mmCIF file of N, CA and C and ligand atoms in Angstrom:
data_model
loop_
_atom_site.group_PDB
_atom_site.id
_atom_site.type_symbol
_atom_site.label_atom_id
_atom_site.label_comp_id
_atom_site.label_asym_id
_atom_site.label_seq_id
_atom_site.Cartn_x
_atom_site.Cartn_y
_atom_site.Cartn_z
ATOM 1 N N MET A 1 51.346 -28.582 -198.832
ATOM 2 C CA MET A 1 51.009 -28.046 -200.157
ATOM 3 C C MET A 1 51.566 -28.969 -201.242
ATOM 4 N N THR A 2 50.975 -28.907 -202.389
ATOM 5 C CA THR A 2 51.469 -29.720 -203.501
ATOM 6 C C THR A 2 52.172 -28.838 -204.516
ATOM 7 N N ALA A 3 53.156 -29.422 -205.164
ATOM 8 C CA ALA A 3 53.927 -28.661 -206.152
ATOM 9 C C ALA A 3 53.034 -28.254 -207.314
ATOM 10 N N GLU A 4 53.307 -27.079 -207.813
ATOM 11 C CA GLU A 4 52.558 -26.506 -208.935
ATOM 12 C C GLU A 4 53.597 -26.036 -209.962
ATOM 13 N N GLN A 5 53.180 -25.975 -211.229
ATOM 14 C CA GLN A 5 54.090 -25.497 -212.270
ATOM 15 C C GLN A 5 53.584 -24.197 -212.865
ATOM 16 N N THR A 6 54.527 -23.367 -213.292
ATOM 17 C CA THR A 6 54.196 -22.123 -213.973
ATOM 18 C C THR A 6 55.219 -21.868 -215.063
ATOM 19 N N LEU A 7 54.928 -20.919 -215.947
ATOM 20 C CA LEU A 7 55.858 -20.585 -217.021
ATOM 21 C C LEU A 7 56.512 -19.239 -216.766
ATOM 22 N N ALA A 8 57.828 -19.208 -216.918
ATOM 23 C CA ALA A 8 58.586 -17.956 -216.926
ATOM 24 C C ALA A 8 59.272 -17.831 -218.275
ATOM 25 N N ILE A 9 59.504 -16.589 -218.703
ATOM 26 C CA ILE A 9 60.350 -16.324 -219.875
ATOM 27 C C ILE A 9 61.358 -15.245 -219.481
ATOM 28 N N ILE A 10 62.634 -15.563 -219.584
ATOM 29 C CA ILE A 10 63.640 -14.502 -219.510
ATOM 30 C C ILE A 10 63.588 -13.789 -220.855
ATOM 31 N N LYS A 11 63.236 -12.500 -220.806
ATOM 32 C CA LYS A 11 62.925 -11.759 -222.032
ATOM 33 C C LYS A 11 64.200 -11.277 -222.742
ATOM 34 N N PRO A 12 64.058 -10.844 -224.007
ATOM 35 C CA PRO A 12 65.239 -10.493 -224.808
ATOM 36 C C PRO A 12 66.129 -9.405 -224.201
ATOM 37 N N ASP A 13 65.565 -8.457 -223.464
ATOM 38 C CA ASP A 13 66.423 -7.417 -222.858
ATOM 39 C C ASP A 13 67.406 -8.042 -221.871
ATOM 40 N N ALA A 14 66.916 -8.963 -221.051
ATOM 41 C CA ALA A 14 67.774 -9.592 -220.035
ATOM 42 C C ALA A 14 68.764 -10.572 -220.668
ATOM 43 N N VAL A 15 68.323 -11.288 -221.701
ATOM 44 C CA VAL A 15 69.248 -12.189 -222.401
ATOM 45 C C VAL A 15 70.389 -11.375 -223.013
ATOM 46 N N ALA A 16 70.041 -10.239 -223.644
ATOM 47 C CA ALA A 16 71.061 -9.415 -224.304
ATOM 48 C C ALA A 16 72.054 -8.847 -223.299
ATOM 49 N N LYS A 17 71.631 -8.662 -222.053
ATOM 50 C CA LYS A 17 72.525 -8.110 -221.023
ATOM 51 C C LYS A 17 73.242 -9.194 -220.229
ATOM 52 N N ASN A 18 73.151 -10.446 -220.706
ATOM 53 C CA ASN A 18 73.881 -11.548 -220.076
ATOM 54 C C ASN A 18 73.407 -11.803 -218.645
ATOM 55 N N LEU A 19 72.092 -11.691 -218.451
ATOM 56 C CA LEU A 19 71.513 -11.840 -217.108
ATOM 57 C C LEU A 19 70.800 -13.174 -216.898
ATOM 58 N N ILE A 20 70.956 -14.131 -217.827
ATOM 59 C CA ILE A 20 70.264 -15.415 -217.649
ATOM 60 C C ILE A 20 70.683 -16.054 -216.325
ATOM 61 N N GLY A 21 71.961 -16.112 -216.070
ATOM 62 C CA GLY A 21 72.454 -16.774 -214.858
ATOM 63 C C GLY A 21 71.998 -16.077 -213.586
ATOM 64 N N ALA A 22 72.060 -14.756 -213.568
ATOM 65 C CA ALA A 22 71.647 -14.009 -212.378
ATOM 66 C C ALA A 22 70.167 -14.245 -212.084
ATOM 67 N N ILE A 23 69.353 -14.258 -213.138
ATOM 68 C CA ILE A 23 67.916 -14.444 -212.927
ATOM 69 C C ILE A 23 67.625 -15.879 -212.507
ATOM 70 N N LEU A 24 68.304 -16.845 -213.123
ATOM 71 C CA LEU A 24 68.114 -18.238 -212.682
ATOM 72 C C LEU A 24 68.523 -18.415 -211.229
ATOM 73 N N ALA A 25 69.618 -17.803 -210.818
ATOM 74 C CA ALA A 25 70.062 -17.918 -209.422
ATOM 75 C C ALA A 25 69.011 -17.340 -208.477
ATOM 76 N N HIS A 26 68.428 -16.207 -208.868
ATOM 77 C CA HIS A 26 67.383 -15.576 -208.059
ATOM 78 C C HIS A 26 66.181 -16.517 -207.925
ATOM 79 N N LEU A 27 65.777 -17.109 -209.052
ATOM 80 C CA LEU A 27 64.621 -18.014 -209.042
ATOM 81 C C LEU A 27 64.915 -19.243 -208.182
ATOM 82 N N GLU A 28 66.099 -19.800 -208.309
ATOM 83 C CA GLU A 28 66.447 -20.982 -207.515
ATOM 84 C C GLU A 28 66.517 -20.629 -206.033
ATOM 85 N N ALA A 29 67.036 -19.456 -205.724
ATOM 86 C CA ALA A 29 67.084 -19.033 -204.318
ATOM 87 C C ALA A 29 65.683 -18.858 -203.744
ATOM 88 N N ASP A 30 64.718 -18.531 -204.598
ATOM 89 C CA ASP A 30 63.327 -18.403 -204.163
ATOM 90 C C ASP A 30 62.598 -19.750 -204.144
ATOM 91 N N GLY A 31 63.329 -20.821 -204.402
ATOM 92 C CA GLY A 31 62.756 -22.160 -204.233
ATOM 93 C C GLY A 31 62.195 -22.810 -205.480
ATOM 94 N N PHE A 32 62.329 -22.144 -206.626
ATOM 95 C CA PHE A 32 61.811 -22.728 -207.868
ATOM 96 C C PHE A 32 62.801 -23.739 -208.424
ATOM 97 N N VAL A 33 62.250 -24.830 -208.962
ATOM 98 C CA VAL A 33 63.050 -25.861 -209.626
ATOM 99 C C VAL A 33 62.758 -25.772 -211.121
ATOM 100 N N VAL A 34 63.810 -25.721 -211.926
ATOM 101 C CA VAL A 34 63.647 -25.670 -213.386
ATOM 102 C C VAL A 34 63.354 -27.083 -213.883
ATOM 103 N N ARG A 35 62.199 -27.249 -214.507
ATOM 104 C CA ARG A 35 61.804 -28.562 -215.037
ATOM 105 C C ARG A 35 61.986 -28.675 -216.540
ATOM 106 N N GLU A 36 61.872 -27.552 -217.260
ATOM 107 C CA GLU A 36 62.089 -27.509 -218.712
ATOM 108 C C GLU A 36 62.686 -26.143 -219.000
ATOM 109 N N MET A 37 63.534 -26.050 -220.038
ATOM 110 C CA MET A 37 64.083 -24.741 -220.414
ATOM 111 C C MET A 37 64.666 -24.839 -221.816
ATOM 112 N N ARG A 38 64.491 -23.778 -222.602
ATOM 113 C CA ARG A 38 65.192 -23.690 -223.873
ATOM 114 C C ARG A 38 65.391 -22.239 -224.260
ATOM 115 N N MET A 39 66.278 -22.019 -225.236
ATOM 116 C CA MET A 39 66.473 -20.681 -225.793
ATOM 117 C C MET A 39 65.939 -20.691 -227.215
ATOM 118 N N LEU A 40 65.186 -19.641 -227.559
ATOM 119 C CA LEU A 40 64.617 -19.570 -228.909
ATOM 120 C C LEU A 40 64.353 -18.109 -229.232
ATOM 121 N N ARG A 41 64.065 -17.857 -230.503
ATOM 122 C CA ARG A 41 63.636 -16.517 -230.909
ATOM 123 C C ARG A 41 62.223 -16.634 -231.446
ATOM 124 N N LEU A 42 61.323 -15.905 -230.849
ATOM 125 C CA LEU A 42 59.920 -15.944 -231.274
ATOM 126 C C LEU A 42 59.750 -15.299 -232.637
ATOM 127 N N THR A 43 58.907 -15.876 -233.481
ATOM 128 C CA THR A 43 58.472 -15.206 -234.706
ATOM 129 C C THR A 43 57.375 -14.203 -234.334
ATOM 130 N N THR A 44 57.127 -13.279 -235.253
ATOM 131 C CA THR A 44 56.052 -12.310 -235.022
ATOM 132 C C THR A 44 54.719 -13.023 -234.809
ATOM 133 N N GLU A 45 54.447 -14.028 -235.618
ATOM 134 C CA GLU A 45 53.181 -14.756 -235.484
ATOM 135 C C GLU A 45 53.052 -15.411 -234.115
ATOM 136 N N ARG A 46 54.117 -16.040 -233.650
ATOM 137 C CA ARG A 46 54.080 -16.713 -232.341
ATOM 138 C C ARG A 46 53.971 -15.698 -231.202
ATOM 139 N N ALA A 47 54.672 -14.576 -231.303
ATOM 140 C CA ALA A 47 54.600 -13.560 -230.247
ATOM 141 C C ALA A 47 53.202 -12.946 -230.190
ATOM 142 N N ARG A 48 52.603 -12.699 -231.344
ATOM 143 C CA ARG A 48 51.235 -12.158 -231.371
ATOM 144 C C ARG A 48 50.254 -13.154 -230.757
ATOM 145 N N ASP A 49 50.477 -14.430 -231.000
ATOM 146 C CA ASP A 49 49.626 -15.469 -230.427
ATOM 147 C C ASP A 49 49.809 -15.536 -228.899
ATOM 148 N N PHE A 50 51.069 -15.510 -228.453
ATOM 149 C CA PHE A 50 51.331 -15.608 -227.009
ATOM 150 C C PHE A 50 50.666 -14.469 -226.246
ATOM 151 N N TYR A 51 50.734 -13.257 -226.812
ATOM 152 C CA TYR A 51 50.185 -12.073 -226.140
ATOM 153 C C TYR A 51 48.819 -11.657 -226.706
ATOM 154 N N ALA A 52 48.089 -12.613 -227.292
ATOM 155 C CA ALA A 52 46.823 -12.295 -227.967
ATOM 156 C C ALA A 52 45.848 -11.544 -227.058
ATOM 157 N N VAL A 53 45.884 -11.821 -225.757
ATOM 158 C CA VAL A 53 44.976 -11.141 -224.827
ATOM 159 C C VAL A 53 45.195 -9.627 -224.839
ATOM 160 N N HIS A 54 46.387 -9.186 -225.252
ATOM 161 C CA HIS A 54 46.708 -7.759 -225.281
ATOM 162 C C HIS A 54 46.597 -7.146 -226.682
ATOM 163 N N ALA A 55 45.992 -7.869 -227.627
ATOM 164 C CA ALA A 55 46.015 -7.437 -229.037
ATOM 165 C C ALA A 55 45.431 -6.052 -229.259
ATOM 166 N N GLU A 56 44.481 -5.646 -228.452
ATOM 167 C CA GLU A 56 43.845 -4.331 -228.634
ATOM 168 C C GLU A 56 44.527 -3.223 -227.849
ATOM 169 N N ARG A 57 45.554 -3.562 -227.075
ATOM 170 C CA ARG A 57 46.204 -2.545 -226.233
ATOM 171 C C ARG A 57 47.157 -1.693 -227.075
ATOM 172 N N PRO A 58 47.344 -0.442 -226.699
ATOM 173 C CA PRO A 58 48.205 0.445 -227.506
ATOM 174 C C PRO A 58 49.660 -0.019 -227.563
ATOM 175 N N PHE A 59 50.098 -0.768 -226.570
ATOM 176 C CA PHE A 59 51.500 -1.194 -226.534
ATOM 177 C C PHE A 59 51.754 -2.500 -227.280
ATOM 178 N N PHE A 60 50.721 -3.082 -227.900
ATOM 179 C CA PHE A 60 50.846 -4.446 -228.438
ATOM 180 C C PHE A 60 51.923 -4.566 -229.518
ATOM 181 N N ASP A 61 51.899 -3.706 -230.531
ATOM 182 C CA ASP A 61 52.871 -3.845 -231.627
ATOM 183 C C ASP A 61 54.302 -3.648 -231.128
ATOM 184 N N SER A 62 54.482 -2.692 -230.224
ATOM 185 C CA SER A 62 55.812 -2.466 -229.669
ATOM 186 C C SER A 62 56.267 -3.677 -228.848
ATOM 187 N N LEU A 63 55.357 -4.230 -228.061
ATOM 188 C CA LEU A 63 55.671 -5.425 -227.259
ATOM 189 C C LEU A 63 56.095 -6.591 -228.161
ATOM 190 N N VAL A 64 55.355 -6.804 -229.244
ATOM 191 C CA VAL A 64 55.694 -7.897 -230.164
ATOM 192 C C VAL A 64 57.063 -7.639 -230.802
ATOM 193 N N GLY A 65 57.336 -6.391 -231.157
ATOM 194 C CA GLY A 65 58.644 -6.057 -231.718
ATOM 195 C C GLY A 65 59.774 -6.331 -230.737
ATOM 196 N N PHE A 66 59.554 -5.972 -229.491
ATOM 197 C CA PHE A 66 60.550 -6.241 -228.443
ATOM 198 C C PHE A 66 60.756 -7.739 -228.246
ATOM 199 N N MET A 67 59.676 -8.474 -228.148
ATOM 200 C CA MET A 67 59.774 -9.910 -227.844
ATOM 201 C C MET A 67 60.351 -10.723 -228.999
ATOM 202 N N THR A 68 60.299 -10.172 -230.219
ATOM 203 C CA THR A 68 60.871 -10.874 -231.371
ATOM 204 C C THR A 68 62.255 -10.333 -231.730
ATOM 205 N N GLY A 69 62.736 -9.363 -230.971
ATOM 206 C CA GLY A 69 63.985 -8.691 -231.324
ATOM 207 C C GLY A 69 65.246 -9.427 -230.943
ATOM 208 N N GLY A 70 65.122 -10.521 -230.243
ATOM 209 C CA GLY A 70 66.288 -11.295 -229.828
ATOM 210 C C GLY A 70 65.834 -12.587 -229.181
ATOM 211 N N ALA A 71 66.797 -13.382 -228.762
ATOM 212 C CA ALA A 71 66.476 -14.663 -228.130
ATOM 213 C C ALA A 71 65.826 -14.451 -226.761
ATOM 214 N N CYS A 72 64.986 -15.393 -226.404
ATOM 215 C CA CYS A 72 64.415 -15.422 -225.063
ATOM 216 C C CYS A 72 64.562 -16.848 -224.514
ATOM 217 N N VAL A 73 64.296 -16.990 -223.206
ATOM 218 C CA VAL A 73 64.503 -18.282 -222.541
ATOM 219 C C VAL A 73 63.252 -18.661 -221.750
ATOM 220 N N PRO A 74 62.302 -19.356 -222.395
ATOM 221 C CA PRO A 74 61.144 -19.861 -221.659
ATOM 222 C C PRO A 74 61.532 -21.067 -220.807
ATOM 223 N N MET A 75 60.861 -21.194 -219.683
ATOM 224 C CA MET A 75 61.141 -22.315 -218.776
ATOM 225 C C MET A 75 59.907 -22.671 -217.955
ATOM 226 N N VAL A 76 59.825 -23.926 -217.571
ATOM 227 C CA VAL A 76 58.794 -24.393 -216.649
ATOM 228 C C VAL A 76 59.413 -24.450 -215.262
ATOM 229 N N LEU A 77 58.778 -23.771 -214.315
ATOM 230 C CA LEU A 77 59.263 -23.720 -212.933
ATOM 231 C C LEU A 77 58.270 -24.412 -212.020
ATOM 232 N N GLU A 78 58.791 -25.141 -211.053
ATOM 233 C CA GLU A 78 57.948 -25.894 -210.119
ATOM 234 C C GLU A 78 58.271 -25.517 -208.677
ATOM 235 N N ARG A 79 57.219 -25.379 -207.907
ATOM 236 C CA ARG A 79 57.343 -25.049 -206.475
ATOM 237 C C ARG A 79 55.955 -25.132 -205.875
ATOM 238 N N ASP A 80 55.853 -25.188 -204.552
ATOM 239 C CA ASP A 80 54.559 -24.964 -203.920
ATOM 240 C C ASP A 80 54.089 -23.562 -204.290
ATOM 241 N N ASP A 81 52.809 -23.431 -204.630
ATOM 242 C CA ASP A 81 52.230 -22.119 -204.926
ATOM 243 C C ASP A 81 53.039 -21.358 -205.989
ATOM 244 N N ALA A 82 53.419 -22.084 -207.037
ATOM 245 C CA ALA A 82 54.363 -21.529 -208.017
ATOM 246 C C ALA A 82 53.804 -20.319 -208.766
ATOM 247 N N VAL A 83 52.531 -20.347 -209.141
ATOM 248 C CA VAL A 83 51.993 -19.260 -209.968
ATOM 249 C C VAL A 83 52.024 -17.948 -209.192
ATOM 250 N N ALA A 84 51.407 -17.939 -208.032
ATOM 251 C CA ALA A 84 51.395 -16.705 -207.227
ATOM 252 C C ALA A 84 52.794 -16.367 -206.724
ATOM 253 N N GLY A 85 53.551 -17.388 -206.356
ATOM 254 C CA GLY A 85 54.894 -17.154 -205.835
ATOM 255 C C GLY A 85 55.815 -16.516 -206.862
ATOM 256 N N LEU A 86 55.695 -16.944 -208.116
ATOM 257 C CA LEU A 86 56.560 -16.349 -209.148
ATOM 258 C C LEU A 86 56.165 -14.901 -209.419
ATOM 259 N N ARG A 87 54.864 -14.624 -209.409
ATOM 260 C CA ARG A 87 54.460 -13.222 -209.591
ATOM 261 C C ARG A 87 55.068 -12.350 -208.487
ATOM 262 N N GLN A 88 55.129 -12.871 -207.269
ATOM 263 C CA GLN A 88 55.767 -12.130 -206.169
ATOM 264 C C GLN A 88 57.255 -11.941 -206.416
ATOM 265 N N SER A 89 57.915 -12.998 -206.883
ATOM 266 C CA SER A 89 59.370 -12.925 -207.083
ATOM 267 C C SER A 89 59.746 -11.936 -208.180
ATOM 268 N N ILE A 90 58.887 -11.808 -209.204
ATOM 269 C CA ILE A 90 59.260 -10.921 -210.316
ATOM 270 C C ILE A 90 58.898 -9.468 -210.018
ATOM 271 N N GLY A 91 57.845 -9.223 -209.245
ATOM 272 C CA GLY A 91 57.434 -7.859 -208.934
ATOM 273 C C GLY A 91 56.496 -7.277 -209.980
ATOM 274 N N ALA A 92 56.101 -6.041 -209.769
ATOM 275 C CA ALA A 92 55.113 -5.378 -210.627
ATOM 276 C C ALA A 92 55.632 -5.200 -212.053
ATOM 277 N N THR A 93 54.704 -5.073 -212.994
ATOM 278 C CA THR A 93 55.043 -4.934 -214.417
ATOM 279 C C THR A 93 55.991 -3.763 -214.652
ATOM 280 N N ASP A 94 55.705 -2.643 -214.025
ATOM 281 C CA ASP A 94 56.550 -1.448 -214.125
ATOM 282 C C ASP A 94 57.636 -1.518 -213.041
ATOM 283 N N PRO A 95 58.888 -1.583 -213.418
ATOM 284 C CA PRO A 95 59.949 -1.751 -212.405
ATOM 285 C C PRO A 95 59.983 -0.633 -211.371
ATOM 286 N N ASP A 96 59.501 0.557 -211.740
ATOM 287 C CA ASP A 96 59.471 1.649 -210.759
ATOM 288 C C ASP A 96 58.458 1.375 -209.644
ATOM 289 N N GLU A 97 57.498 0.485 -209.925
ATOM 290 C CA GLU A 97 56.493 0.130 -208.922
ATOM 291 C C GLU A 97 56.787 -1.214 -208.267
ATOM 292 N N ALA A 98 57.796 -1.917 -208.741
ATOM 293 C CA ALA A 98 58.125 -3.246 -208.204
ATOM 294 C C ALA A 98 58.825 -3.121 -206.861
ATOM 295 N N GLU A 99 58.518 -4.046 -205.960
ATOM 296 C CA GLU A 99 59.134 -4.023 -204.635
ATOM 297 C C GLU A 99 60.644 -4.222 -204.721
ATOM 298 N N GLU A 100 61.343 -3.625 -203.754
ATOM 299 C CA GLU A 100 62.789 -3.830 -203.624
ATOM 300 C C GLU A 100 63.101 -5.321 -203.606
ATOM 301 N N GLY A 101 64.154 -5.701 -204.306
ATOM 302 C CA GLY A 101 64.600 -7.084 -204.262
ATOM 303 C C GLY A 101 63.928 -8.003 -205.257
ATOM 304 N N THR A 102 62.889 -7.518 -205.945
ATOM 305 C CA THR A 102 62.249 -8.361 -206.958
ATOM 306 C C THR A 102 63.085 -8.337 -208.248
ATOM 307 N N ILE A 103 62.854 -9.348 -209.082
ATOM 308 C CA ILE A 103 63.662 -9.478 -210.305
ATOM 309 C C ILE A 103 63.486 -8.253 -211.203
ATOM 310 N N ARG A 104 62.261 -7.793 -211.353
ATOM 311 C CA ARG A 104 62.059 -6.627 -212.214
ATOM 312 C C ARG A 104 62.666 -5.364 -211.609
ATOM 313 N N ARG A 105 62.574 -5.216 -210.296
ATOM 314 C CA ARG A 105 63.205 -4.047 -209.661
ATOM 315 C C ARG A 105 64.714 -4.061 -209.894
ATOM 316 N N LEU A 106 65.281 -5.267 -209.830
ATOM 317 C CA LEU A 106 66.729 -5.396 -209.963
ATOM 318 C C LEU A 106 67.189 -5.261 -211.415
ATOM 319 N N TYR A 107 66.426 -5.824 -212.357
ATOM 320 C CA TYR A 107 66.974 -6.026 -213.703
ATOM 321 C C TYR A 107 66.188 -5.389 -214.841
ATOM 322 N N ALA A 108 64.950 -4.949 -214.618
ATOM 323 C CA ALA A 108 64.161 -4.407 -215.728
ATOM 324 C C ALA A 108 64.637 -3.006 -216.092
ATOM 325 N N GLU A 109 64.467 -2.660 -217.379
ATOM 326 C CA GLU A 109 64.818 -1.326 -217.870
ATOM 327 C C GLU A 109 63.625 -0.397 -217.878
ATOM 328 N N SER A 110 62.447 -0.944 -218.164
ATOM 329 C CA SER A 110 61.253 -0.122 -218.387
ATOM 330 C C SER A 110 60.027 -1.017 -218.273
ATOM 331 N N VAL A 111 58.854 -0.402 -218.356
ATOM 332 C CA VAL A 111 57.622 -1.187 -218.267
ATOM 333 C C VAL A 111 57.532 -2.204 -219.400
ATOM 334 N N GLU A 112 58.104 -1.886 -220.558
ATOM 335 C CA GLU A 112 58.104 -2.874 -221.664
ATOM 336 C C GLU A 112 59.264 -3.852 -221.524
ATOM 337 N N ARG A 113 60.456 -3.328 -221.391
ATOM 338 C CA ARG A 113 61.673 -4.154 -221.333
ATOM 339 C C ARG A 113 61.915 -4.554 -219.875
ATOM 340 N N ASN A 114 61.047 -5.471 -219.413
ATOM 341 C CA ASN A 114 61.010 -5.751 -217.971
ATOM 342 C C ASN A 114 61.516 -7.141 -217.585
ATOM 343 N N ALA A 115 62.433 -7.648 -218.377
ATOM 344 C CA ALA A 115 63.327 -8.758 -217.986
ATOM 345 C C ALA A 115 62.705 -10.144 -217.948
ATOM 346 N N ILE A 116 61.451 -10.248 -217.488
ATOM 347 C CA ILE A 116 60.893 -11.585 -217.256
ATOM 348 C C ILE A 116 59.376 -11.568 -217.376
ATOM 349 N N HIS A 117 58.858 -12.673 -217.887
ATOM 350 C CA HIS A 117 57.416 -12.940 -217.918
ATOM 351 C C HIS A 117 57.089 -14.011 -216.893
ATOM 352 N N ALA A 118 55.883 -13.937 -216.325
ATOM 353 C CA ALA A 118 55.370 -15.031 -215.484
ATOM 354 C C ALA A 118 53.878 -15.181 -215.741
ATOM 355 N N SER A 119 53.417 -16.415 -215.821
ATOM 356 C CA SER A 119 51.985 -16.682 -215.978
ATOM 357 C C SER A 119 51.211 -16.023 -214.845
ATOM 358 N N ASP A 120 49.990 -15.538 -215.161
ATOM 359 C CA ASP A 120 49.225 -14.796 -214.154
ATOM 360 C C ASP A 120 48.112 -15.602 -213.493
ATOM 361 N N SER A 121 47.930 -16.871 -213.883
ATOM 362 C CA SER A 121 46.892 -17.711 -213.272
ATOM 363 C C SER A 121 47.231 -19.167 -213.583
ATOM 364 N N PRO A 122 46.699 -20.098 -212.808
ATOM 365 C CA PRO A 122 46.949 -21.515 -213.113
ATOM 366 C C PRO A 122 46.480 -21.904 -214.519
ATOM 367 N N ASN A 123 45.326 -21.390 -214.963
ATOM 368 C CA ASN A 123 44.854 -21.713 -216.310
ATOM 369 C C ASN A 123 45.813 -21.205 -217.375
ATOM 370 N N ASN A 124 46.289 -19.970 -217.207
ATOM 371 C CA ASN A 124 47.240 -19.444 -218.184
ATOM 372 C C ASN A 124 48.580 -20.157 -218.106
ATOM 373 N N ALA A 125 48.977 -20.596 -216.906
ATOM 374 C CA ALA A 125 50.216 -21.376 -216.801
ATOM 375 C C ALA A 125 50.113 -22.644 -217.640
ATOM 376 N N THR A 126 48.990 -23.329 -217.563
ATOM 377 C CA THR A 126 48.794 -24.543 -218.363
ATOM 378 C C THR A 126 48.880 -24.232 -219.848
ATOM 379 N N ARG A 127 48.192 -23.174 -220.273
ATOM 380 C CA ARG A 127 48.221 -22.770 -221.694
ATOM 381 C C ARG A 127 49.636 -22.409 -222.128
ATOM 382 N N GLU A 128 50.333 -21.645 -221.307
ATOM 383 C CA GLU A 128 51.647 -21.125 -221.702
ATOM 384 C C GLU A 128 52.714 -22.216 -221.678
ATOM 385 N N ILE A 129 52.611 -23.161 -220.749
ATOM 386 C CA ILE A 129 53.542 -24.299 -220.747
ATOM 387 C C ILE A 129 53.342 -25.109 -222.024
ATOM 388 N N GLU A 130 52.085 -25.320 -222.390
ATOM 389 C CA GLU A 130 51.792 -26.053 -223.623
ATOM 390 C C GLU A 130 52.293 -25.289 -224.847
ATOM 391 N N PHE A 131 52.166 -23.974 -224.808
ATOM 392 C CA PHE A 131 52.591 -23.132 -225.938
ATOM 393 C C PHE A 131 54.066 -23.373 -226.267
ATOM 394 N N PHE A 132 54.898 -23.486 -225.251
ATOM 395 C CA PHE A 132 56.340 -23.646 -225.488
ATOM 396 C C PHE A 132 56.814 -25.099 -225.432
ATOM 397 N N PHE A 133 56.182 -25.921 -224.632
ATOM 398 C CA PHE A 133 56.754 -27.250 -224.372
ATOM 399 C C PHE A 133 55.817 -28.405 -224.704
ATOM 400 N N GLY A 134 54.649 -28.106 -225.264
ATOM 401 C CA GLY A 134 53.711 -29.171 -225.607
ATOM 402 C C GLY A 134 52.939 -29.622 -224.378
ATOM 403 N N ALA A 135 51.965 -30.474 -224.598
ATOM 404 C CA ALA A 135 51.066 -30.872 -223.505
ATOM 405 C C ALA A 135 51.806 -31.633 -222.425
HETATM 406 N N1 UDP B 201 53.695 -3.850 -221.328
HETATM 407 C C1 UDP B 201 54.062 -2.661 -221.933
HETATM 408 N N2 UDP B 201 53.396 -1.508 -221.562
HETATM 409 C C2 UDP B 201 52.382 -1.509 -220.657
HETATM 410 C C3 UDP B 201 52.020 -2.717 -220.052
HETATM 411 C C4 UDP B 201 52.685 -3.874 -220.414
HETATM 412 O O1 UDP B 201 54.953 -2.631 -222.771
HETATM 413 O O2 UDP B 201 51.834 -0.451 -220.357
HETATM 414 C C5 UDP B 201 54.396 -5.087 -221.718
HETATM 415 C C6 UDP B 201 55.362 -5.587 -220.644
HETATM 416 O O3 UDP B 201 56.492 -6.184 -221.285
HETATM 417 C C7 UDP B 201 54.510 -6.601 -219.918
HETATM 418 C C8 UDP B 201 53.736 -7.227 -221.078
HETATM 419 O O4 UDP B 201 53.448 -6.123 -221.926
HETATM 420 O O5 UDP B 201 55.301 -7.535 -219.199
HETATM 421 C C9 UDP B 201 52.444 -7.919 -220.698
HETATM 422 O O6 UDP B 201 51.648 -7.028 -219.934
HETATM 423 P P1 UDP B 201 50.898 -7.499 -218.629
HETATM 424 O O7 UDP B 201 49.945 -6.421 -218.246
HETATM 425 O O8 UDP B 201 50.346 -8.874 -218.848
HETATM 426 O O9 UDP B 201 52.077 -7.530 -217.542
HETATM 427 P P2 UDP B 201 52.797 -8.745 -216.783
HETATM 428 O O10 UDP B 201 51.787 -9.844 -216.615
HETATM 429 O O11 UDP B 201 53.962 -9.157 -217.667
HETATM 430 O O12 UDP B 201 53.261 -8.165 -215.492
HETATM 431 MG MG1 MG B 202 50.542 -10.728 -217.975
#
């Protein structure tokens, strides 16, 4: 297999709870290599752009408020089958439905405050990596 890249974001709930290191350790144990990483606080405009696909959903304004409420840590992760593999490592969107041992099962508070983002397709990974780190 060939290495693939995907985007993860440690979300503001996990950053506020001092879980950056625990989540990075989990990702590294699952075989991901960190290729790029920074800490930043999203503006409302940038958060609305990042989640534009969800603009019509009832949770959109609350999600944008959460994502702009504190610092987050976007990163580029590399591994074989990185996009699908990271979705497996993080677990389902709702932590109550996430498999035992997944990052969201371990660290998420709620369906909104769910600790980590992961790109959902190779095309979106390309877009999201560019969004934070340029082409
Ligand atoms: N979200 C929410 N309520 C919902 C569904 C999603 O607050 O009912 C939030 C949650 O933070 C989620 C993000 O919106 O991670 C994006 O939703 P998506 O369906 O893309 O889930 P993901 O790809 O993050 O698992
Ligand atoms: Mg998604």
